[in-house]
Amino acid sequence: MVTRGFTGRRVDPETAARLPPGQHVTQDFPVLSATPTPQIDPGDWRFTLKHGSRPIASWSWLEFSQLPRTLWQGDIHCVTTWSRLDTTWEGVSIDDLLTAAAVGELTPFMLADCYGGYSTNVQTADLLNGKAMIATMFGGRPLSAQHGGPARLLVPHLYFWKSAKWCNGLKFTERDEAGFWELRGYHLRGDPWKEQRYSGDR
Ligand SMILES: Nc1nc2c(c(=O)[nH]1)N[C@H]1C(S)=C(S)[C@@H](COP(=O)(O)O)O[C@H]1N2
Ligand SMILES: [Mo]
């Protein structure tokens, strides 16, 4: 058996099996933000669901806090190659959000909007069946502002740039409309297991 010593990135087989190609484990929680951190008072916060430009449902912080809650535990993967294992999140699943809004018709794509102007596109199927939530808690505590508090989208099976911080809405779209990083050369879907980092990747 060959060991690389303490500085190598070799990990035990169980951990290795949880790491998508080209990723390594980090113990800390890096902050990656393209804009300054907006300070959002919960009293001013609103979350709006739209079909194109037409609003179909909207929640204040108080209304949002009365929606059913979901817990999720697992691994997150940033396109800059760090992965963090066994993170815990709590929030409102997109399934519960759509049920609360009594959304009948879905479009194939959605665009997440944020305070500060960031956006990211996702296939609607990537948000349903327990795959995604609007998270308000991390590690049992309210989500800090630098990590997207009061609320962020969490789509943990895709690269973490899809998990839009300070998310204030989801918009149903007919076409796949590129968001902030997708317009700057990142992949439209971003599946870490397929290593879909840049727009040319399959
Ligand atoms: N609103 C907003 N959301 C964002 C970003 C951003 O710049 N603005 N960066 C994305 C990227 S590239 C990553 S890797 C993660 C980083 O989340 P973190 O800072 O909590 O680690 O947030 C994503 N969501
Ligand atoms: Mo990222």
Coordinates of C-alpha atoms and ligand atoms in Angstrom, one line a residue:
M1 CA 0.0 0.0 0.0
V2 CA 1.3 3.4 -1.0
T3 CA 0.7 6.4 1.2
R4 CA 1.4 10.0 0.2
G5 CA 1.9 11.5 3.6
F6 CA -0.1 14.1 5.2
T7 CA 0.0 16.8 2.6
G8 CA -1.4 14.8 -0.3
R9 CA -4.9 15.0 -1.4
R10 CA -5.4 11.3 -1.3
V11 CA -8.5 10.4 0.7
D12 CA -10.0 7.2 2.1
P13 CA -12.0 5.1 -0.4
E14 CA -15.4 6.0 1.2
T15 CA -14.7 9.7 0.9
A16 CA -13.3 9.3 -2.6
A17 CA -16.5 7.7 -3.8
R18 CA -18.4 10.8 -2.7
L19 CA -16.2 13.2 -4.6
P20 CA -17.1 14.1 -8.2
P21 CA -14.1 14.1 -10.6
G22 CA -11.6 16.9 -10.0
Q23 CA -12.9 17.8 -6.6
H24 CA -11.2 17.8 -3.2
V25 CA -12.5 18.0 0.4
T26 CA -12.4 21.3 2.3
Q27 CA -13.2 21.6 6.0
D28 CA -14.1 25.3 5.9
F29 CA -16.8 27.1 4.1
P30 CA -15.3 29.5 1.5
V31 CA -17.3 32.6 0.5
L32 CA -17.7 33.2 -3.2
S33 CA -19.7 36.3 -4.2
A34 CA -19.7 38.3 -7.4
T35 CA -21.4 41.2 -5.7
P36 CA -21.1 42.8 -2.2
T37 CA -23.2 41.1 0.4
P38 CA -26.7 42.7 0.5
Q39 CA -28.0 43.4 4.0
I40 CA -31.7 42.4 3.9
D41 CA -34.0 43.1 6.8
P42 CA -36.5 40.2 7.2
G43 CA -39.2 42.9 7.4
D44 CA -38.3 44.0 3.8
W45 CA -37.7 40.5 2.4
R46 CA -40.1 39.1 -0.2
F47 CA -40.0 36.0 -2.3
T48 CA -41.9 36.0 -5.6
L49 CA -42.8 33.2 -8.0
K50 CA -43.3 34.4 -11.6
H51 CA -44.4 33.0 -14.9
G52 CA -42.3 35.0 -17.2
S53 CA -42.9 38.6 -16.0
R54 CA -46.3 37.7 -14.4
P55 CA -46.2 37.3 -10.6
I56 CA -48.1 34.2 -9.5
A57 CA -47.4 34.1 -5.8
S58 CA -45.4 36.1 -3.3
W59 CA -44.5 35.6 0.4
S60 CA -43.3 37.9 3.1
W61 CA -40.8 36.6 5.6
L62 CA -43.6 35.8 8.1
E63 CA -45.7 34.0 5.5
F64 CA -42.7 32.1 4.2
S65 CA -41.8 31.0 7.7
Q66 CA -45.2 29.3 8.0
L67 CA -44.6 27.0 5.0
P68 CA -43.7 23.3 5.6
R69 CA -40.0 22.8 6.5
T70 CA -37.6 20.3 5.0
L71 CA -34.2 19.1 6.3
W72 CA -31.4 18.0 4.0
Q73 CA -28.0 16.6 4.8
G74 CA -25.3 15.9 2.3
D75 CA -22.3 17.2 0.2
I76 CA -21.9 20.4 -1.8
H77 CA -19.5 20.9 -4.7
C78 CA -18.1 24.2 -6.0
V79 CA -16.8 24.4 -9.6
T80 CA -13.6 25.9 -8.2
T81 CA -12.9 22.3 -7.0
W82 CA -13.8 22.3 -3.3
S83 CA -16.4 20.0 -1.9
R84 CA -17.8 20.1 1.6
L85 CA -19.2 16.9 3.0
D86 CA -22.1 16.4 5.4
T87 CA -23.6 19.8 5.4
T88 CA -27.0 20.3 6.9
W89 CA -29.6 22.7 5.6
E90 CA -33.2 23.6 6.4
G91 CA -35.8 25.5 4.4
V92 CA -38.8 25.1 2.2
S93 CA -38.6 22.6 -0.6
I94 CA -39.4 23.8 -4.1
D95 CA -42.1 21.1 -4.2
D96 CA -43.8 22.6 -1.1
L97 CA -43.4 26.1 -2.5
L98 CA -45.2 25.2 -5.8
T99 CA -47.9 23.4 -3.9
A100 CA -48.5 26.4 -1.7
A101 CA -48.7 28.6 -4.8
A102 CA -51.1 26.0 -6.4
V103 CA -49.0 26.1 -9.5
G104 CA -50.6 24.0 -12.2
E105 CA -48.6 24.3 -15.3
L106 CA -44.8 24.1 -15.2
T107 CA -42.4 25.2 -17.9
P108 CA -39.2 23.2 -18.6
F109 CA -36.9 25.9 -17.1
M110 CA -36.6 28.3 -14.3
L111 CA -34.4 31.3 -13.5
A112 CA -33.5 32.2 -9.9
D113 CA -33.4 35.9 -9.1
C114 CA -31.5 37.5 -6.3
Y115 CA -31.1 40.7 -4.3
G116 CA -27.9 42.2 -5.7
G117 CA -28.7 41.2 -9.3
Y118 CA -27.2 37.7 -9.5
S119 CA -29.2 35.0 -11.4
T120 CA -28.9 31.4 -12.4
N121 CA -30.9 29.1 -14.7
V122 CA -32.0 25.6 -13.8
Q123 CA -34.1 22.9 -15.4
T124 CA -37.3 22.7 -13.5
A125 CA -36.8 18.9 -13.1
D126 CA -33.6 19.7 -11.2
L127 CA -35.7 21.5 -8.6
L128 CA -38.5 19.0 -8.0
N129 CA -38.9 15.7 -6.1
G130 CA -36.9 16.9 -3.0
K131 CA -33.9 17.9 -5.0
A132 CA -33.9 21.6 -4.1
M133 CA -35.1 24.1 -1.5
I134 CA -35.1 27.7 -0.5
A135 CA -32.8 27.4 2.5
T136 CA -32.9 29.7 5.5
M137 CA -30.8 27.6 8.0
F138 CA -27.3 26.1 7.8
G139 CA -25.9 23.8 10.4
G140 CA -28.9 24.4 12.6
R141 CA -28.5 28.2 12.6
P142 CA -30.0 31.0 10.5
L143 CA -28.0 31.3 7.3
S144 CA -25.4 34.1 7.6
A145 CA -25.5 37.0 5.2
Q146 CA -22.2 36.1 3.5
H147 CA -23.6 32.6 2.7
G148 CA -26.8 34.0 1.3
G149 CA -29.0 34.8 4.3
P150 CA -31.8 35.3 4.9
A151 CA -32.6 32.8 2.2
R152 CA -30.8 31.1 -0.7
L153 CA -31.6 28.5 -3.3
L154 CA -30.0 25.1 -2.6
V155 CA -29.5 22.7 -5.5
P156 CA -26.9 20.4 -4.0
H157 CA -26.7 17.9 -6.8
L158 CA -25.4 20.7 -9.2
Y159 CA -22.3 22.8 -8.9
F160 CA -22.7 25.3 -6.1
W161 CA -23.0 28.4 -8.4
K162 CA -26.6 27.2 -9.0
S163 CA -27.3 27.7 -5.3
A164 CA -28.2 31.3 -5.7
K165 CA -27.6 33.4 -2.5
W166 CA -30.1 36.1 -1.4
C167 CA -32.6 34.5 -3.7
N168 CA -35.8 36.5 -3.9
G169 CA -37.6 34.7 -6.6
L170 CA -38.0 31.9 -9.2
K171 CA -39.3 32.6 -12.6
F172 CA -40.8 30.0 -14.9
T173 CA -39.3 30.3 -18.5
E174 CA -40.1 28.5 -21.7
R175 CA -36.4 28.6 -22.8
D176 CA -33.2 27.9 -20.9
E177 CA -32.2 31.6 -20.2
A178 CA -28.5 31.8 -19.1
G179 CA -27.9 33.5 -15.8
F180 CA -24.9 35.4 -14.4
W181 CA -22.1 32.8 -14.7
E182 CA -23.7 30.9 -17.6
L183 CA -23.5 34.1 -19.6
R184 CA -19.8 34.2 -18.7
G185 CA -18.8 30.8 -20.0
Y186 CA -20.1 28.3 -17.4
H187 CA -22.2 25.3 -18.3
L188 CA -26.0 25.7 -18.6
R189 CA -26.7 22.7 -16.3
G190 CA -23.5 22.1 -14.1
D191 CA -23.7 18.5 -13.1
P192 CA -20.5 17.8 -11.0
W193 CA -20.6 14.1 -11.7
K194 CA -20.5 14.8 -15.5
E195 CA -17.9 17.6 -14.8
Q196 CA -20.1 20.1 -16.6
R197 CA -18.0 23.1 -15.7
Y198 CA -17.8 25.2 -18.8
S199 CA -20.1 25.8 -21.7
G200 CA -18.2 23.5 -24.0
D201 CA -18.4 20.5 -21.6
R202 CA -20.9 17.9 -22.5
Ligands
LIG1 N1 -26.4 35.9 -5.3 C1 -25.3 35.2 -5.5 N2 -25.4 33.8 -5.3 C2 -24.3 33.1 -5.5 C3 -23.1 33.6 -5.9 C4 -23.0 35.0 -6.1 O1 -22.0 35.6 -6.4 N3 -24.2 35.8 -5.8 N4 -22.0 32.8 -6.1 C5 -22.3 31.4 -6.5 C6 -21.1 30.6 -6.4 S1 -20.0 30.7 -7.7 C7 -20.9 29.7 -5.4 S2 -19.6 28.7 -5.5 C8 -21.7 29.7 -4.2 C9 -20.9 30.0 -3.0 O2 -21.6 30.0 -1.9 P1 -20.9 30.3 -0.5 O3 -20.3 31.7 -0.6 O4 -22.0 30.2 0.6 O5 -19.9 29.3 -0.3 O6 -22.8 30.7 -4.3 C10 -23.3 30.8 -5.5 N5 -24.4 31.7 -5.4
MO2 MO -18.6 28.9 -7.4

